[in-house]
Short mmCIF file of C-alpha atoms and ligand atoms in Angstrom, two decimals:
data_model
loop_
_atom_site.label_atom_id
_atom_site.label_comp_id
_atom_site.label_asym_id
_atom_site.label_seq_id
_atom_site.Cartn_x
_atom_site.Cartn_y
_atom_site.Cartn_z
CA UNK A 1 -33.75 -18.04 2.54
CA UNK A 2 -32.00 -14.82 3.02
CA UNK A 3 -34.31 -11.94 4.93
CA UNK A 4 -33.92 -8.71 3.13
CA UNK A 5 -35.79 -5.33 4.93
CA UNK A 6 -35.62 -1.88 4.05
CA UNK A 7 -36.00 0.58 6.79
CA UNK A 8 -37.20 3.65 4.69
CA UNK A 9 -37.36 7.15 5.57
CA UNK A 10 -36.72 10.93 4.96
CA UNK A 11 -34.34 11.32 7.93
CA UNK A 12 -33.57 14.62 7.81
CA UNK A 13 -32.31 13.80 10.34
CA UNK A 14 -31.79 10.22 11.74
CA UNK A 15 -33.19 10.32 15.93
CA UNK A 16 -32.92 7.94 18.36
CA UNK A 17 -36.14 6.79 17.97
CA UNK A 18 -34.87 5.92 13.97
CA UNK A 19 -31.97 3.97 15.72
CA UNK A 20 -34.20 2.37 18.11
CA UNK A 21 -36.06 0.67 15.27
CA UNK A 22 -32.99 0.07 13.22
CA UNK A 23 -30.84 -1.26 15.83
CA UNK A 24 -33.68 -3.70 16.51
CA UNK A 25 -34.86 -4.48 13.14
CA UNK A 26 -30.92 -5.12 12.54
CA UNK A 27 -31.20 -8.43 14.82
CA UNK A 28 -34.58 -9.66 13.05
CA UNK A 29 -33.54 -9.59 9.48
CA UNK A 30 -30.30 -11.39 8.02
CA UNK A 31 -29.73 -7.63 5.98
CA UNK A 32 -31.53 -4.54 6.57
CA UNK A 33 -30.89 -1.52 4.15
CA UNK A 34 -31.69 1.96 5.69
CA UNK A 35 -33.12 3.76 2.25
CA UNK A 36 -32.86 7.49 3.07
CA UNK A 37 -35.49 8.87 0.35
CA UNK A 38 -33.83 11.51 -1.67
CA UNK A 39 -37.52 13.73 -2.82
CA UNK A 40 -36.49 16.61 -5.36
CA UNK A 41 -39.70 18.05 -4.59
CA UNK A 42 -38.42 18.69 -1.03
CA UNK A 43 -35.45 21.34 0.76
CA UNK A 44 -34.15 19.12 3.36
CA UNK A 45 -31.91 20.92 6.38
CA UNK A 46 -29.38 17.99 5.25
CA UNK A 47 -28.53 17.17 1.80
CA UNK A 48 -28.90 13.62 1.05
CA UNK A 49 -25.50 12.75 1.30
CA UNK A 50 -24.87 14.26 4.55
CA UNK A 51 -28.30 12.15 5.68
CA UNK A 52 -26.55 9.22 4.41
CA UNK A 53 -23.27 10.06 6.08
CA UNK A 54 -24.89 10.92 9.26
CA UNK A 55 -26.88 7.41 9.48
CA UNK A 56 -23.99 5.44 8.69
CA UNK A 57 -22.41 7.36 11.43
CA UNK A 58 -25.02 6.34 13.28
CA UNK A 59 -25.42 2.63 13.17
CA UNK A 60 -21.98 1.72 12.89
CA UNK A 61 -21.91 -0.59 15.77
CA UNK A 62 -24.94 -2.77 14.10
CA UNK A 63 -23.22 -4.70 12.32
CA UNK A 64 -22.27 -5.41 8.24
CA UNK A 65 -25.57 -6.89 7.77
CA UNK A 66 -26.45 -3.25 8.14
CA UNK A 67 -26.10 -0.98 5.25
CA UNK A 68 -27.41 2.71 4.66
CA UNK A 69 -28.74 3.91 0.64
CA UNK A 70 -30.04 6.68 -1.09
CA UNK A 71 -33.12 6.29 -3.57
CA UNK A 72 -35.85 7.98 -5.04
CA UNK A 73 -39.09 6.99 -7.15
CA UNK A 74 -41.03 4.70 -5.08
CA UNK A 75 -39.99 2.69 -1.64
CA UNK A 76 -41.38 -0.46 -3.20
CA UNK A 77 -39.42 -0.50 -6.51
CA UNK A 78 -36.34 0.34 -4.28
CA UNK A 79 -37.45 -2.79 -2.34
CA UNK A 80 -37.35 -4.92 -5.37
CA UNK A 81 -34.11 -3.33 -6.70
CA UNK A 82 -32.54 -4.63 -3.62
CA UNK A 83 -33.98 -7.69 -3.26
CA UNK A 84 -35.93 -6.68 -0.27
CA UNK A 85 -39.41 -8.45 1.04
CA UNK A 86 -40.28 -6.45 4.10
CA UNK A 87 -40.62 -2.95 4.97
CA UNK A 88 -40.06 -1.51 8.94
CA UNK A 89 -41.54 1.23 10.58
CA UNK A 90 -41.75 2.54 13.54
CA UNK A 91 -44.64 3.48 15.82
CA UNK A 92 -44.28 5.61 18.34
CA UNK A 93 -48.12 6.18 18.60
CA UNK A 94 -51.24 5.99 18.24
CA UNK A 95 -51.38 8.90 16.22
CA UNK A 96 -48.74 7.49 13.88
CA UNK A 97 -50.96 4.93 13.44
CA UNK A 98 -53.26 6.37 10.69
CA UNK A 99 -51.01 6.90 8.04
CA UNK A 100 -48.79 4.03 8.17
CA UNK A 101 -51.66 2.16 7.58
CA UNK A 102 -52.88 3.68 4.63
CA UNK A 103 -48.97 3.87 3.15
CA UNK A 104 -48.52 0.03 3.90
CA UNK A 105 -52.04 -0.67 1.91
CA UNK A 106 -50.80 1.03 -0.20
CA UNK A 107 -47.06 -0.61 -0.60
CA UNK A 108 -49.17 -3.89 -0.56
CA UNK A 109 -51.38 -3.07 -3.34
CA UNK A 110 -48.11 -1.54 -5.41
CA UNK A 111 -46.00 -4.78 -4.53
CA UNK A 112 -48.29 -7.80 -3.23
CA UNK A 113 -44.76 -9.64 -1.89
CA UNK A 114 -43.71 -6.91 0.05
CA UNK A 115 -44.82 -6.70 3.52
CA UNK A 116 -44.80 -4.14 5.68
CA UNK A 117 -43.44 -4.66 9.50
CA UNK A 118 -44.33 -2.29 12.86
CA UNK A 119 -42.05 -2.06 15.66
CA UNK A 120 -42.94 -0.40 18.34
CA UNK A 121 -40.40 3.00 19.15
CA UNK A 122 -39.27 2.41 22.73
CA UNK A 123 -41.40 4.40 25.18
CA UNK A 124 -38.29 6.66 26.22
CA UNK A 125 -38.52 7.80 22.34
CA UNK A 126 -41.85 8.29 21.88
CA UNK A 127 -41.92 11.71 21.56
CA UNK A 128 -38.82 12.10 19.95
CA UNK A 129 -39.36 13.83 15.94
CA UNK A 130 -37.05 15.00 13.34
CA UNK A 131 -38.95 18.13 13.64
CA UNK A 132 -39.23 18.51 17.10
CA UNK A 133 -34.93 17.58 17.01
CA UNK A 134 -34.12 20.90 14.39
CA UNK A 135 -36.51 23.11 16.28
CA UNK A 136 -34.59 22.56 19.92
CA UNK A 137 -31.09 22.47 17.78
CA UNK A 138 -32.18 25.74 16.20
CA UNK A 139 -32.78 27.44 19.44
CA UNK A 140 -30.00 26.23 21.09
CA UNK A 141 -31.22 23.58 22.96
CA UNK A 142 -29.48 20.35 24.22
CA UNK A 143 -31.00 17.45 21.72
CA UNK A 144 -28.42 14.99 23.21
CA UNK A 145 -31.75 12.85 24.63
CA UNK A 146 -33.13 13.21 20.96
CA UNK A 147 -30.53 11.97 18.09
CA UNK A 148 -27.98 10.00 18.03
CA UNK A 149 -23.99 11.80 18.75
CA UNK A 150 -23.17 12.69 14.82
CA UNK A 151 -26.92 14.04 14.65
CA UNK A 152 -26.46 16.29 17.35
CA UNK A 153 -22.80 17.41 16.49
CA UNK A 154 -24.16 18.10 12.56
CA UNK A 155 -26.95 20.45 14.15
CA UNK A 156 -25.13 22.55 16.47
CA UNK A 157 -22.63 23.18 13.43
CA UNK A 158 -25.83 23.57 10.97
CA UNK A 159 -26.83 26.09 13.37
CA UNK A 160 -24.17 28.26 14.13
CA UNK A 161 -23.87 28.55 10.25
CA UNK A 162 -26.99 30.17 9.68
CA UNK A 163 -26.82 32.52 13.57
O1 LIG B 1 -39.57 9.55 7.38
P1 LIG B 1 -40.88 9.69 6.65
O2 LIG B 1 -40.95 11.04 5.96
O3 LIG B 1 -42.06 9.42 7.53
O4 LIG B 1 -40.87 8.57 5.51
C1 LIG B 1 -41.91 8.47 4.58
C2 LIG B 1 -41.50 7.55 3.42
C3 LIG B 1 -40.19 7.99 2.82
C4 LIG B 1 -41.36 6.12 3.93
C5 LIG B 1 -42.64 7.59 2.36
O5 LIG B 1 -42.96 8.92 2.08
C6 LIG B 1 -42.29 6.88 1.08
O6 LIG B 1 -42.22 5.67 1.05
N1 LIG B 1 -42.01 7.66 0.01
C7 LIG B 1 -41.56 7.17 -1.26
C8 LIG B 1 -42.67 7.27 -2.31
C9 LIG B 1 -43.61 6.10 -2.20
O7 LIG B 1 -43.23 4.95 -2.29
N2 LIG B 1 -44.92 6.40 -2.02
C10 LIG B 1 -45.95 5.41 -1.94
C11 LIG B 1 -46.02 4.74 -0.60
S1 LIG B 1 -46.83 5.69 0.60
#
């Protein structure tokens, strides 16, 4: 039996702790679909194609088992949609901790044969956040240690848009 795993996030944008998880999720599941959550309700720096874009940028050296999606509603429909049984996430703390839990109880309770997998960020990107990535980027700082090449090269150009 074919293992299916979705890797779901906002990524706005993709870091290298994202790509730490995804570049080892890639070589525990036979496919593993990055689903970049496209939320209406939200004004992302990127647009969801340019997230999408950027990712695919991003883990091109993973391999074809490794593809990159847009969705929206909920993760666990998109899971089903794609014929998807696991969920990853990454933990890069303690403090992450908390809510994951609650969101895969709640994935679990949504979609009983969907279950949720932690990996553990690599300590070198613990403190590595989307955030944390746009605020440096903003300012002019050197995020090279923080996202992946595209990532960085789409911020500085973001940037100097808006100075
Ligand atoms: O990168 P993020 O913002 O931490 O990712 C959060 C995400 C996209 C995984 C989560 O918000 C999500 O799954 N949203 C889709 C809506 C949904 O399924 N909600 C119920 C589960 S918590």
């Amino acid at each position: 039996m074919s293992r299916v795993a979705i890797f779901p996030g906002s990524f706005d944008p993709m870091t290298m702790a994202h790509l730490d998880v995804a570049r080892r999720a890639a070589s525990l599941f036979d496919r593993l679909i990055v689903g970049v959550l496209h939320n209406p309700k939200k004004s992302p720096l990127f647009p969801i194609e340019r997230r999408v874009e950027l990712i695919r940028a991003s883990v091109a050296d993973l391999g074809e088992h490794v593809a990159v999606e847009a969705f929206d509603g909920l993760t666990v429909e998109f899971a089903r949609r794609q014929g998807a049984g696991f969920l990853v996430r990454g933990l890069r703390a303690i403090s992450d901790f908390e809510a994951e839990l609650q969101m895969a109880h709640t994935n679990r309770r949504l979609e009983r044969s969907v279950d949720t997998v932690f990996l553990m960020t690599a300590l070198e990107y613990g403190f590595v956040s989307s955030t944390l990535a746009k605020e440096v980027a903003q300012f002019g700082g050197d995020v090279s240690a923080m996202v992946p090449e595209p990532v960085a090269r789409a911020l500085a150009e973001r940037f100097r848009e808006s100075r």
